[in-house]
Coordinates of C-alpha atoms in Angstrom, one line a residue:
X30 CA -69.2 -20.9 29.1
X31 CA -69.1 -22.1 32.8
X32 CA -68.8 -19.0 34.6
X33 CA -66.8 -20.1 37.4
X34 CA -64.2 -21.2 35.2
X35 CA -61.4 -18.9 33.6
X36 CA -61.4 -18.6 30.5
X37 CA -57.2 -18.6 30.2
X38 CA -57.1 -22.0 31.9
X39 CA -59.8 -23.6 29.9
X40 CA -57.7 -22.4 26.5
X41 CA -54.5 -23.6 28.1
X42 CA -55.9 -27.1 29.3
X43 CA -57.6 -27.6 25.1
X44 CA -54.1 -27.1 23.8
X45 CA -52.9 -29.4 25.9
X46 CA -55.6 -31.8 25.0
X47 CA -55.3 -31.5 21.3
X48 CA -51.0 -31.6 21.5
X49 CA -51.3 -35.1 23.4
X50 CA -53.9 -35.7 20.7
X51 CA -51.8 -34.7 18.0
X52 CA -48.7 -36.4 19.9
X53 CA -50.0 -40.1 20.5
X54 CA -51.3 -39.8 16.8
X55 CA -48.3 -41.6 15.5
X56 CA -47.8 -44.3 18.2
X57 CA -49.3 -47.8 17.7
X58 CA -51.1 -50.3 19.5
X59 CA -49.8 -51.5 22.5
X60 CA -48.5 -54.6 24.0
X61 CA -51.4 -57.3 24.6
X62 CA -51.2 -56.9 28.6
X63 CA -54.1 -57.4 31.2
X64 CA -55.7 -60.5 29.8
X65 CA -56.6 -63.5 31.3
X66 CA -58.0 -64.6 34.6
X67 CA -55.0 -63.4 36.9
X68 CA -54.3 -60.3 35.3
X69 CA -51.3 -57.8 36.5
X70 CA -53.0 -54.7 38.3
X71 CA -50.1 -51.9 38.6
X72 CA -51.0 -48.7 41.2
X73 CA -53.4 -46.7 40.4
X74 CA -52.3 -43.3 38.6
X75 CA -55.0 -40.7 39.1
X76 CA -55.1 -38.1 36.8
X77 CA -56.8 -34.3 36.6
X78 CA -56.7 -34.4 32.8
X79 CA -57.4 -37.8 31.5
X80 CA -55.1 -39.1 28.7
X81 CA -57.4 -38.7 25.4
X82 CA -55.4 -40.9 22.6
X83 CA -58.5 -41.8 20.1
X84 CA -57.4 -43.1 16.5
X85 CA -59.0 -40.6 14.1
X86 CA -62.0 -42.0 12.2
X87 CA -61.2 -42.4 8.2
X88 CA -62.6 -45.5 7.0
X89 CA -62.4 -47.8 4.4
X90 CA -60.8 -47.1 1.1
X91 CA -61.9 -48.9 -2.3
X92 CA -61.0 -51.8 -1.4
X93 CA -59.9 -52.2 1.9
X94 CA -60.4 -54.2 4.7
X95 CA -59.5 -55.6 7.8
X96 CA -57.0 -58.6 8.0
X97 CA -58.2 -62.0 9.1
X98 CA -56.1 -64.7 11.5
X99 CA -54.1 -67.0 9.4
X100 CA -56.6 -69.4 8.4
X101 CA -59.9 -67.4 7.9
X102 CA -61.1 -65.4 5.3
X103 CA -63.1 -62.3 5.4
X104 CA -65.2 -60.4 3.1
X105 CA -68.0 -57.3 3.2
X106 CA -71.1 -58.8 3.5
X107 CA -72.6 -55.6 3.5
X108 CA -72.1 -51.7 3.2
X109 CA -72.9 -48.4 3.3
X110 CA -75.1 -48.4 6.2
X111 CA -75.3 -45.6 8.8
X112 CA -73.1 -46.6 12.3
X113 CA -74.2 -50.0 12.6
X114 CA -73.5 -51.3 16.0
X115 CA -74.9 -54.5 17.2
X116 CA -76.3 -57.9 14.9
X117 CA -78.9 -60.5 16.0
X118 CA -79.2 -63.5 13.3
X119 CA -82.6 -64.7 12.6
X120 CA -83.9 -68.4 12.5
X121 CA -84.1 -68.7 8.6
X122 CA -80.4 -66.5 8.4
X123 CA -81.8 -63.1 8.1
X124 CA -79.2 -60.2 9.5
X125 CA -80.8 -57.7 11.8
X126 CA -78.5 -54.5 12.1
X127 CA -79.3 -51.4 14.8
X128 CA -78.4 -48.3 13.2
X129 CA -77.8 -46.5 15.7
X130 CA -75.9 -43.9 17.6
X131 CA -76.2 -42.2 21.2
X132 CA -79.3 -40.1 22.3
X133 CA -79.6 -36.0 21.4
X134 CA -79.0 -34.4 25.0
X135 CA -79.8 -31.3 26.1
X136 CA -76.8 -28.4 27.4
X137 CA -75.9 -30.1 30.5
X138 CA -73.3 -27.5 31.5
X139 CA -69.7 -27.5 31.1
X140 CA -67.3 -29.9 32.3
X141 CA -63.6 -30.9 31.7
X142 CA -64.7 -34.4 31.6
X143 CA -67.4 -33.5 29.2
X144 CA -65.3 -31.4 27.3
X145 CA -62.6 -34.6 26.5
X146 CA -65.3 -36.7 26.0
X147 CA -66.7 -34.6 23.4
X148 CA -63.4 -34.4 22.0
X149 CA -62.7 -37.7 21.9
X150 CA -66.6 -38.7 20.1
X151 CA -66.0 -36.5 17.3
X152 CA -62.4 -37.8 16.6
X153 CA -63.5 -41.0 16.8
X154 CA -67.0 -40.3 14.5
X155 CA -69.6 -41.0 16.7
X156 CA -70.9 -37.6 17.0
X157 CA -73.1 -38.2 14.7
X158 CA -77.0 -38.1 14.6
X159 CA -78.5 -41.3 15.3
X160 CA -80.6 -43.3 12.1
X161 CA -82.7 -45.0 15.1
X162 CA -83.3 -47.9 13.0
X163 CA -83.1 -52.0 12.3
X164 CA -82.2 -52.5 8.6
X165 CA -82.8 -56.1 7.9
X166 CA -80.0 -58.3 5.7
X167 CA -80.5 -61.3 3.5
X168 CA -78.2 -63.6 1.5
X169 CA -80.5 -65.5 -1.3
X170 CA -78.3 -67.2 -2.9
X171 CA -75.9 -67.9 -0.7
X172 CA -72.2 -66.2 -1.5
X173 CA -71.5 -64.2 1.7
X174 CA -73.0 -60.9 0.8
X175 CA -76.5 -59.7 1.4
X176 CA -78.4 -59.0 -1.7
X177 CA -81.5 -58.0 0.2
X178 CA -81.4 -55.0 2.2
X179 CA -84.8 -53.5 3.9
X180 CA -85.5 -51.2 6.4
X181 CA -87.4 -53.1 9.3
X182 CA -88.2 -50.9 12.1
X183 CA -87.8 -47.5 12.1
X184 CA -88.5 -44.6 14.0
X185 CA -87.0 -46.1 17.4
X186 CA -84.8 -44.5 20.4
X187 CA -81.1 -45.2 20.0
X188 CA -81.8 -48.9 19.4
X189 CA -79.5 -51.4 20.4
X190 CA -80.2 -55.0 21.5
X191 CA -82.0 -57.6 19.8
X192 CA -83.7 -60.9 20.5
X193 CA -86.1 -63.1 19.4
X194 CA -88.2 -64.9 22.0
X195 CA -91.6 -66.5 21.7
X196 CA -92.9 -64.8 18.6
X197 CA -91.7 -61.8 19.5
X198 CA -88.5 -59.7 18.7
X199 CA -87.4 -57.6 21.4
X200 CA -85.5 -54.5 21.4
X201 CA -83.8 -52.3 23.9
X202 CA -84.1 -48.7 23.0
X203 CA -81.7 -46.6 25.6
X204 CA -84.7 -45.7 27.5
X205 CA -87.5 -48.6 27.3
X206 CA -87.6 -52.3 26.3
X207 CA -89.9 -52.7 23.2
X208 CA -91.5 -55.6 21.4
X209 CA -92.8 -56.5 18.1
X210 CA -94.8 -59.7 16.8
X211 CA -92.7 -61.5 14.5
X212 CA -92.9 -64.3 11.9
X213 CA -90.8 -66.3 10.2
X214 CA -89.2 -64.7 6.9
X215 CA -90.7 -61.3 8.3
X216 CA -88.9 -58.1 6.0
X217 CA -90.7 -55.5 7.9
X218 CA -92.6 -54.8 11.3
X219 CA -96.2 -54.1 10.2
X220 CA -97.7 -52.8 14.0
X221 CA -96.9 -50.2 16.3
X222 CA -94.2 -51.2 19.2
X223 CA -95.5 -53.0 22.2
X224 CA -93.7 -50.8 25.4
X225 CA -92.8 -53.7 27.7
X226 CA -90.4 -51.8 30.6
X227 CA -89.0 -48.4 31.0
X228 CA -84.8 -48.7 31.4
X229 CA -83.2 -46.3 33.3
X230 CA -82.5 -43.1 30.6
X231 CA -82.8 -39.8 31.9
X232 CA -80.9 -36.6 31.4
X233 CA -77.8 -37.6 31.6
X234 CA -77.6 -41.4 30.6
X235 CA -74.0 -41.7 30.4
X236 CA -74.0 -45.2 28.5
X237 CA -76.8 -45.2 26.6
X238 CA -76.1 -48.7 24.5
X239 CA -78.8 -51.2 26.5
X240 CA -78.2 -55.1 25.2
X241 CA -80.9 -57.8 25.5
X242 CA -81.1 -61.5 25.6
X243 CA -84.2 -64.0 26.3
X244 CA -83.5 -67.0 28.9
X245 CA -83.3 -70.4 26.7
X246 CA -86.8 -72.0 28.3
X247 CA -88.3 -68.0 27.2
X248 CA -89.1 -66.9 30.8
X249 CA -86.9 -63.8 32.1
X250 CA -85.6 -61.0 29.7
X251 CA -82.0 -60.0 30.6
X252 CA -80.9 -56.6 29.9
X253 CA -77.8 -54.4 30.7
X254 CA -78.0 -50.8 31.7
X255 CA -74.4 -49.0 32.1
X256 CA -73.7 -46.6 34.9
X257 CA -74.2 -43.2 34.8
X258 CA -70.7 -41.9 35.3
X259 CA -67.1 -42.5 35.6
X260 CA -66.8 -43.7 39.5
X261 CA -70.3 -42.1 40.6
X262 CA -69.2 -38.7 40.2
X263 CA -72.8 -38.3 39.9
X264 CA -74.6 -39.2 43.0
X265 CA -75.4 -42.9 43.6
X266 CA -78.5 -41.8 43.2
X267 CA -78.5 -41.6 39.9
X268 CA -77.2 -45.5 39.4
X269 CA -80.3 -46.8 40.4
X270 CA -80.7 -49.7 38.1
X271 CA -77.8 -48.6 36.6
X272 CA -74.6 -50.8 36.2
X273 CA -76.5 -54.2 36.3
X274 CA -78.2 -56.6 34.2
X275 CA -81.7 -56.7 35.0
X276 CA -84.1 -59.5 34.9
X277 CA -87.6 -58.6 33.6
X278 CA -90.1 -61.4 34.0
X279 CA -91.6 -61.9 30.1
X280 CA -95.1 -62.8 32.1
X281 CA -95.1 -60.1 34.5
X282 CA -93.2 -57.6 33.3
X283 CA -91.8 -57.8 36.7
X284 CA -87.8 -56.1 36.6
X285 CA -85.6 -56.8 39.0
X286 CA -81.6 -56.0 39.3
X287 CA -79.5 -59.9 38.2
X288 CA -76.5 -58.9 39.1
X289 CA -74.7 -55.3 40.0
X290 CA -71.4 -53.5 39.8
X291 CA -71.1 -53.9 36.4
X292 CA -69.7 -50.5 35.4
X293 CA -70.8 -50.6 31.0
X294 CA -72.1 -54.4 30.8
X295 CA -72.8 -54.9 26.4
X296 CA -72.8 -57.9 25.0
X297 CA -74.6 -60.5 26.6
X298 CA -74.2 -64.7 25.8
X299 CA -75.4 -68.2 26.9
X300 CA -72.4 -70.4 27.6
X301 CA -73.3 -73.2 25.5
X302 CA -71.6 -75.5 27.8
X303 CA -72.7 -74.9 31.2
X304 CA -75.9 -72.3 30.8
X305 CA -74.4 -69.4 32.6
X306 CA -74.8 -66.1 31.3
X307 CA -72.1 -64.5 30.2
X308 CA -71.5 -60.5 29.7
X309 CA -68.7 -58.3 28.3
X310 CA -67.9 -54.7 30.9
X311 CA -66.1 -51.9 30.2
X312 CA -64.3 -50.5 33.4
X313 CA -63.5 -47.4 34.7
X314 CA -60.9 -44.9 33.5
X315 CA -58.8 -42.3 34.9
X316 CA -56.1 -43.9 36.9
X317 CA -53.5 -45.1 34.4
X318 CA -53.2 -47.1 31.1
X319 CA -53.1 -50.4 32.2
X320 CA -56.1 -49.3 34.4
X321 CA -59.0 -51.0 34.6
X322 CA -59.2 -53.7 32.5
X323 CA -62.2 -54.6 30.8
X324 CA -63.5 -58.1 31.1
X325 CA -66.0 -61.0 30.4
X326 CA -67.3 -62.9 33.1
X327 CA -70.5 -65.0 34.0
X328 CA -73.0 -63.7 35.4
X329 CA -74.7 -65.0 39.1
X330 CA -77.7 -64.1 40.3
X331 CA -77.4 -61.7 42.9
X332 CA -73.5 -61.0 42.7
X333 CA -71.7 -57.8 43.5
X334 CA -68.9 -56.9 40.9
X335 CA -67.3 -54.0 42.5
X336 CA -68.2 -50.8 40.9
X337 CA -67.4 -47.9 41.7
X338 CA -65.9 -49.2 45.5
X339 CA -63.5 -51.6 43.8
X340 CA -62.6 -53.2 40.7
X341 CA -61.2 -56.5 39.9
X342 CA -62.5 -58.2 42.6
X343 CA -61.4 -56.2 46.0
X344 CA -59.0 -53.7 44.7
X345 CA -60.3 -50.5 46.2
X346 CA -60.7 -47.9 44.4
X347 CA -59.7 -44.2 46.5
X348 CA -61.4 -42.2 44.6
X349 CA -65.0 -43.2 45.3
X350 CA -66.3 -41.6 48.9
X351 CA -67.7 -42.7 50.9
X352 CA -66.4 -45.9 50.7
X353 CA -68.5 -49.2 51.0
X354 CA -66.4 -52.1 52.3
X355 CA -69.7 -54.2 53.3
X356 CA -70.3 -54.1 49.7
X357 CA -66.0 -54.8 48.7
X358 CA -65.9 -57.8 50.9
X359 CA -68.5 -59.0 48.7
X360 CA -67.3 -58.2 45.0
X361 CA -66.7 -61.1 43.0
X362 CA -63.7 -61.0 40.7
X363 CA -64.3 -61.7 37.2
X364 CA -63.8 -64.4 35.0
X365 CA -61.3 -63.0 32.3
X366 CA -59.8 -59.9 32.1
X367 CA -60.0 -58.3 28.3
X368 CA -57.0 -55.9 28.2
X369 CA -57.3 -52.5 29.9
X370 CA -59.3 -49.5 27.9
X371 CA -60.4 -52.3 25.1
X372 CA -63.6 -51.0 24.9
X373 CA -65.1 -54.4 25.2
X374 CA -68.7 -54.8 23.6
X375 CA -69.8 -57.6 21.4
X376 CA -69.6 -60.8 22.7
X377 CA -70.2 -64.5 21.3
X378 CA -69.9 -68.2 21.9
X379 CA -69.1 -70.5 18.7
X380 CA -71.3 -72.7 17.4
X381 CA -69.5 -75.6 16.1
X382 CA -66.1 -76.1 14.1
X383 CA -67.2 -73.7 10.9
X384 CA -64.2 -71.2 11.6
X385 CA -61.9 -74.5 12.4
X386 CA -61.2 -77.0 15.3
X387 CA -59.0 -73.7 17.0
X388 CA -62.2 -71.9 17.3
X389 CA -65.2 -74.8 18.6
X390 CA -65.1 -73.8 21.7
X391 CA -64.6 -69.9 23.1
X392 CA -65.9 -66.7 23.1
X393 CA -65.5 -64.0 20.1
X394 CA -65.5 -60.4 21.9
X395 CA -65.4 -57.4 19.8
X396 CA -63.3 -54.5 20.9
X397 CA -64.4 -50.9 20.0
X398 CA -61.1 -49.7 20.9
X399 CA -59.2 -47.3 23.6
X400 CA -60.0 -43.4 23.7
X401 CA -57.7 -43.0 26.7
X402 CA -54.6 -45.0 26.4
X403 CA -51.5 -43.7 25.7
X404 CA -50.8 -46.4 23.3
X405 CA -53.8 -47.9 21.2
X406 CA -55.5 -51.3 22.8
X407 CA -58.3 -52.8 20.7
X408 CA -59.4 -52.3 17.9
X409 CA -59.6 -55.5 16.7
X410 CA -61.9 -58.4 17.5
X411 CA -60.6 -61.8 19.7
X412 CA -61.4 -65.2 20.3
X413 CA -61.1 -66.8 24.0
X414 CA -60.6 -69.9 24.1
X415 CA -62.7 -72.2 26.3
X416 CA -62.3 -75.5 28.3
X417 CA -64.8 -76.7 30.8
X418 CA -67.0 -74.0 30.7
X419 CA -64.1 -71.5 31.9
X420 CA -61.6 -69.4 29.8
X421 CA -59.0 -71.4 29.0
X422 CA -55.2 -70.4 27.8
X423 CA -54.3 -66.4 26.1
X424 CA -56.9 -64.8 23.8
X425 CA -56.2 -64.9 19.4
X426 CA -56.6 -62.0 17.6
X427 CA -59.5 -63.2 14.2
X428 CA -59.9 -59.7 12.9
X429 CA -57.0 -56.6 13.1
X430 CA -55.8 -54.5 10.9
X431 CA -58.3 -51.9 12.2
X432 CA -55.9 -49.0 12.9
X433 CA -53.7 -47.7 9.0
X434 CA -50.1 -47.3 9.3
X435 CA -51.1 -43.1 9.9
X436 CA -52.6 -44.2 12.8
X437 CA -56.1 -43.7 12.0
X438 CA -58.9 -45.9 12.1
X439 CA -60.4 -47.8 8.9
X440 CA -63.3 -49.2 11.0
X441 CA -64.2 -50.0 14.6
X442 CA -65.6 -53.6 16.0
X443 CA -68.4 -53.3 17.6
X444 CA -71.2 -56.6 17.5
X445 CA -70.7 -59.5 16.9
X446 CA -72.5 -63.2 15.7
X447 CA -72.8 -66.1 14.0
X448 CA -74.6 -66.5 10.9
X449 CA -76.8 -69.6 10.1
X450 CA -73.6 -70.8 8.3
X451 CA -70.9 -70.8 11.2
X452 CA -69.8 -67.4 10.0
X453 CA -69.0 -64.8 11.9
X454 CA -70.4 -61.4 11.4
X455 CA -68.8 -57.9 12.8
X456 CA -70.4 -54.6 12.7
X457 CA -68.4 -51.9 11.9
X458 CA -69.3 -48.6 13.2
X459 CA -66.7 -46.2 11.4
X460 CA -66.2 -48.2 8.2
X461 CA -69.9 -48.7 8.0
X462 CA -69.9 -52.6 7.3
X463 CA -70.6 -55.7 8.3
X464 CA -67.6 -58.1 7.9
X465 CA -68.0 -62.1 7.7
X466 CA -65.4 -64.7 8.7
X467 CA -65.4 -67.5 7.2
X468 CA -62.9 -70.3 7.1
X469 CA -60.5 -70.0 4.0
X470 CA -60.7 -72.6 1.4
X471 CA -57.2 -74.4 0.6
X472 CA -56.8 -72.1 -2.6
X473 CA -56.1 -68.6 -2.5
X474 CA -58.5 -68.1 -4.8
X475 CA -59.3 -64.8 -3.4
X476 CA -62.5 -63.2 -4.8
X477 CA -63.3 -59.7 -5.4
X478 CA -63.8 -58.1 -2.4
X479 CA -62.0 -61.3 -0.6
X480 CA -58.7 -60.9 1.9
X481 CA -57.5 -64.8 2.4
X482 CA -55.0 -66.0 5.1
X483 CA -55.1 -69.2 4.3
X484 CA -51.5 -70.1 4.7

């Protein structure tokens, strides 16, 4: 135990933790506020103790499953696999799960913030050891659930993105970007890694998760790297690289920061209609529940997004000194704002009309869900609308029914795609599955394993 600390206070503060825990257990999810492109920002509410309100990890029962939009249908395409997080579909419709979980760390003495955070892992069920592998997924003959399941790479470092560029699948571990030769209808990686960059790890690598995506014409490798710390409680120092998508140079292996103050930038996307790059961020906490929201926004080259000096454009933020209003009169304000404490990660354009006309054009963003809200926000997986190129009109819940009526969670969004069909697939980090959306035929047929809104 920190010795500077008194043992009576720390006692006194962890029972208050776990009685807010155990108060907020029985309150719901909240009102859909802070959405949209002109989102309502109250005052800021600093606290000491943060609010820890995490829906306590269950999982599925025999049967169960998360409830589709009116219209869809949804099904397990596959189970029993170890914390999957994030999904990249093949060419010939082969699933590529990361198994994956955060990085072993050594003692880095004692912290209230670590302390709730620890707390708040282990309710949630994502203290657990990470597998460190890709599991490859196949559907042969074509009914929605994988039939073929086989461990491709193995062995890896907290694993997260996936993409396939040039012959070559790329992955982002949490501390380098790695490469494998890849062919067509591939089940397994038969050589060693190729190391192409180091990404910013270290020993304290406060968001691990690192996403990748390959520039359409091949070129540039884009990957995000989330800060290392609240509001840079840590020394700016320690952000180098950090809170950005970088650009690596596939030729070169030249890296170079995109785009920065990005606090926890996942889920990366090419905007089918206008080639931006799109990412989804998770914002800061600490200073009230409808504080900060999370967001989606495209992605310029050489933009400033705020963090830690501001947030939402030029809204300063008091708690970060010294202050850096060269770099504030700068910040761009993002595109769409995703609710605040969402837990933002996956993010996906549509492909086509597979789901129906009301989803051809948008974004599907996966929300992990809120640890420090006093009321539940997320949890459940959306789809933004589009219109020109821009977010157009109030987000649509696809998937809920996340969170039971005892106020613990069944599963957890976390990735998300499209299959080869217009489907779209959801990784599931506490129930352990990958869900499909599909459109739901006109009769409510309903197959095993098969929840059906279609009416």
């Amino acid at each position: 135990m920190h010795a500077g600390f008194p043992r009576s206070v720390l006692i006194a503060v962890l029972g208050a933790v776990m009685a807010s825990c155990a108060g907020f257990s029985a309150q719901k999810t909240g009102a859909m506020t802070g959405y949209g492109p002109n989102p309502t920002l109250p005052k800021p509410r600093p606290t000491l103790i943060p609010t820890v309100n995490i829906a306590e990890a269950k999982g599925w029962q025999k049967g169960g499953m998360p409830t589709p939009a009116r219209g869809l249908m949804v099904n397990a395409f596959a189970t029993g696999l170890d914390h999957p997080r994030w999904l990249h579909v093949l060419p010939n419709g082969d699933v590529l799960v990361a198994e994956t979980n955060a990085p072993a760390k050594d003692d880095q003495g004692f912290s209230l913030r670590k302390v709730f955070m620890d707390l708040a892992m282990k309710r949630a069920g994502a203290a657990t050891k990470s597998a460190n592998r890709i599991t490859l997924l196949r559907d042969t003959n074509g009914d929605g659930i994988a039939d073929v399941r086989m461990t491709f790479a193995e062995g890896l470092n907290s694993p997260f993105g996936m993409t396939l560029s040039k012959g070559k699948l790329y992955v982002a571990n949490t501390d380098a970007l790695i490469a494998f030769p890849y062919s067509n209808g591939q089940t397994r990686v038969t050589t060693p890694p190729e190391k192409i960059v180091d990404l910013p790890a270290g020993d304290i690598n406060h968001h691990w998760t690192k996403d990748v995506i390959a520039s359409p014409d091949g070129r540039n490798l884009y990957v995000t790297v989330g800060s290392n710390s609240n509001v840079g409680e840590n020394g700016m120092a320690a952000e180098k690289n950090r809170a950005a998508v970088l650009e690596v140079d596939r030729s070169t292996r030249r890296t170079r920061v995109f785009a920065s103050g990005l606090r926890n930038p996942n889920g990366l996307s090419w905007n089918p209609e206008t080639g931006e790059l799109w990412v989804a961020v998770n914002e800061r906490d600490e200073i009230g529940d409808d504080l900060v929201p999370d967001y989606m926004t495209s992605v310029r080259d050489g933009a400033f997004y705020g963090w830690p000096y501001s947030y939402f454009g030029q809204n300063i933020d008091e708690r970060v000194k010294p202050q850096r209003p060269d770099l504030v009169a700068r910040a761009v304000k993002p595109d769409y704002a995703l609710g605040s404490h969402t837990a933002s990660l996956g993010l996906t354009f549509s492909k086509g009309t597979s789901l129906g006309p009301a989803y051809g054009n948008g974004a599907f963003v996966g929300q992990h869900g809120s640890w420090n809200r006093s009321l539940f926000s997320g949890y459940k997986v959306i789809f933004v609308p589009f219109r020109d190129g821009k977010p157009s009109g109030p987000p649509k819940d696809v998937l809920a029914g996340f969170i039971g009526r005892d106020s613990k969670a069944m599963g957890r969004p976390v990735g998300v795609a499209i299959d080869r069909t217009g489907a779209l697939l959801v990784a599931d980090d506490v129930g352990n599955v990958i869900w499909r959306v599909r459109r739901a035929s006109r009769r409510l047929a309903g197959g095993v394993g098969e929840q059906d809104r279609a009416s």
